[in-house]
Amino acid sequence: MKILEEIQSTIVKGLSTIYNHDANAEDILISQTRKEFQGDYTVVVFPFVKILKSSPNDVGNKLGDHVVQSLESVDSFNVVKGFLNFSLTHEYWKNQLSDISSDDSFGIHPRNGKKVLVEFSSPNTNKPLHLGHIRNILLGWSCSQILDAAGYDVIKTQIINDRGIAVCKSMLAWQKFGNNETPESSDTKGDHFVGKYYVLFEQKFKVEYAEWQKTEKGQQVFSELKKGEQSEEDFFGKYKNTYFNDYSELGNEAKDMLLAWEAKDDAIRNLWMMMNSWVYDGFNETYKNIGVTFDKLYYESDTYLLGKKTVDEGLEREVFFRQDDGSVWIDLEDVGMDQKIVLRSDGTAVYMTQDIGTAMVRNSDFGVEKMVYVVGNEQDYHFKVLFEILKRLGEPYADELHHLSYGMIELPSGKMKSREGTVVDADEIMVEVINEARAGSVDRGEIAEMDKQAQEDVLRKIGLAALKFMIIKVQPKKGMTFDPKESVDMQGQTGPYVQYAYVRIQSVLRKFENKDYGSYDSYKELNEFELALLKEIVEYPRLVKDSAENYDPSSIANYCYNLGKMYHRFFHEVRILTAETEEAKAFRLQLSSAVANVLEKAMSLLGIEMPAKM
RNA sequence: GGCCCCGUAGCUCAACUGGAUAGAGUACUUGACUACGAAUCAAGCGGUUGAAGGUUCGAAUCCUUCCGGAGUCACCA
């Protein structure tokens, strides 16, 4: 990409010598020429027209002339309105291909020595993972890979919500109704097994609540507390939490269990550890299938008490203030936020306290320069507050915190709700997409000829590619809809489409096991398809950097699709093995190889594997 | 109600961060396998970028006001 800087600085010089005007290189806006115009790179000259008191055409022509004469790689230029288009020499592009082909770390930026911690997935232990988690995991994983490629040292982590009243609900339900059933004895994946008991608790509680509503006490509460003409249904719908806390037997038992857990009661802790181990076995299986790993796990049971000391210190420094009842708050009204509680009146930690403490621990564990939290957009406000607090506490990394906020995946019928059984389960959807790939491969010779294990491997790669690509290609902050009834697409703007471009290349290159494609030194005239591919490949390193800066894997996905599309077009229009000349053949083989490398690298940043055949 | 996010072709998404005639896929209608793999390629159809103002050489993008949708405003996490 050095050429862009050369053009910029040449234009700066030109402005200075021709117009006696000083400009900064960064002010020269330069981009790829749109394909409907002739040229490779375009400089927008509008901004200078006014200052120079000259017509766009005039400025364009003079600067264009200057650049063409100064730079050997620039072949010609044309001016359309205020756009100055440069065409680079074919020699230049040919050299680009040589450079890229000999660069094993193409698209991988030099280490910048900075550590960044990325938190993602962060499940609750009482429910299996669902499609929303898949989006979270894919974003977190691909972001980690992209940051790594952009030069950071990345620590992938998650915080596991393994405590609290919800966890006690499933424990209690198992204790009361489980008859010592285990995942093994019931042949159920551990996380689904525990999830089943969480749902069971909710069902039993619902029954208990419904019965209570009919009792004298229930009716009394209703008539005393209802607002105006509020219906019984509406009232009890809203009263549920209060009932759970004040009257429910099951609620009391669950709360007692939580107290026992906090008091480190042996029996409860053992039960807790046993059920957790079931859940983790299940989660690990899912992570393995989806293809992600973590460098470090944090458990809420270890971190929920953290942060209290920090709050005390902050209190002394008057970052926080104490109210009469003993609770501790921070006042953020001067920056347009509310007052927020950071410690309960009984001195125990809230969510915010925990997150403050966790950030500190992570910093002392790793000495991070940067942290990224992949968490759904319903927590936008929480992270705004958290980041502001860390800033006021003077944490050194406070300016480098980022909440990678993403939108919800909705079903055509609306939100996924676990209580209504409308969640798309992570394990199930992965099986489904692989089956979908299988259905699409029935009359494909290449796959039919493989042995069973190789077949399954390829089908897994294809199915997961379809699923992952579909999710990653959408910008994180946008919500998306997913219709489980319509199968995941395998055609068009999809993962398998990109894989297929790669597979086509492999099938050609297989004929040259030694990678000796011959010399293309004397190859002179590149055609439009070759040029288009080269231009796109050359963009890759910059794209990685942009994507890392914006925390946006979707731009990589869209790039992969575009490059794949260009290659399919090229493949259709241009002969490779039966090219007009030996030089042309050598060049196209080398070009194809470069495309395949970039596709493989870029897709792997997204956690998508490429099959050699499909 | 306060704050925040979103609104682009029937549907799913783009648009190089303010640049040229808003592009892809899908669906629908056609055409291309005895040339390196048809999970492919090509052509057609499809738009007042939610609406109205404003800023400027130039707006889907920035500002204002509306309309529609999601989220959040817990001593839950």
XYZ file of C-alpha atoms (C1' of nucleotides) in Angstrom, chain A residues 34 37 42 46 50 81 83 85 300 325 341 344-345 351 378 415 444 446 462 475 477-478 480 491-493 497 500 503-504 507-508 550 561 565 569 571-572 574 576-577 614, chain B residues 2-8 11-26 32 35-42 56-57 70-77:
84
model
C -15.262 2.677 -8.788
C -14.730 4.451 -14.319
C -9.021 8.038 -7.181
C -13.079 18.977 -4.641
C -12.314 26.378 -3.447
C -15.772 16.142 -12.525
C -12.391 13.035 -9.368
C -8.367 8.779 -11.465
C -18.412 -15.323 39.080
C -28.362 3.564 54.976
C -25.252 2.000 43.283
C -25.489 -2.546 48.838
C -26.478 -1.183 52.216
C -23.103 -6.590 39.456
C -29.251 -4.588 26.373
C -37.795 -12.586 20.670
C -21.941 -34.403 -5.913
C -16.415 -35.307 -5.167
C -19.604 -26.603 4.923
C -22.787 -5.679 11.319
C -24.841 -3.624 16.244
C -27.695 -4.501 13.962
C -31.096 -9.762 12.831
C -26.024 -20.653 -2.342
C -25.294 -17.042 -3.105
C -23.829 -14.734 -0.506
C -19.897 -19.909 -1.870
C -16.257 -23.171 -3.362
C -11.990 -25.461 -3.708
C -11.950 -24.597 -7.398
C -8.489 -28.470 -7.856
C -6.435 -26.547 -10.400
C -13.688 -0.887 14.322
C -17.587 -12.778 -0.479
C -17.226 -13.575 -6.427
C -16.071 -14.605 -12.496
C -12.585 -18.644 -13.419
C -15.497 -18.551 -15.791
C -10.383 -16.813 -18.270
C -5.883 -21.042 -16.741
C -4.457 -24.454 -17.665
C -16.509 -30.288 -1.554
C -35.497 10.437 30.066
C -31.407 8.164 27.599
C -29.598 4.886 23.718
C -29.808 1.857 19.121
C -32.202 0.704 14.547
C -35.313 1.956 9.891
C -32.077 1.032 2.485
C -37.291 -10.839 1.921
C -31.823 -11.093 4.028
C -27.923 -7.701 3.898
C -23.848 -3.926 1.509
C -22.291 0.984 0.480
C -14.359 2.070 1.528
C -16.832 6.189 7.520
C -19.393 12.972 3.661
C -17.937 11.279 -2.638
C -19.299 9.706 -8.899
C -25.501 6.697 -11.780
C -27.315 3.504 -3.775
C -24.950 -2.276 -4.781
C -25.140 -7.895 -3.722
C -27.833 -12.309 -2.509
C -32.632 -14.437 -2.397
C -24.878 -21.081 -20.268
C -13.124 -25.982 -22.225
C -9.449 -25.969 -15.188
C -15.778 -28.369 -10.565
C -23.060 -25.591 -12.455
C -22.740 -25.097 -4.257
C -20.906 -21.555 -10.584
C -21.579 -17.680 -14.507
C -24.579 -14.125 -17.509
C -22.399 22.115 1.365
C -19.389 21.622 -4.378
C -36.081 -2.743 19.831
C -33.408 -1.891 24.458
C -32.598 0.391 29.135
C -33.787 3.409 33.282
C -33.354 -2.846 40.176
C -29.723 -2.621 46.792
C -31.114 -8.847 39.422
C -27.060 -10.514 36.667
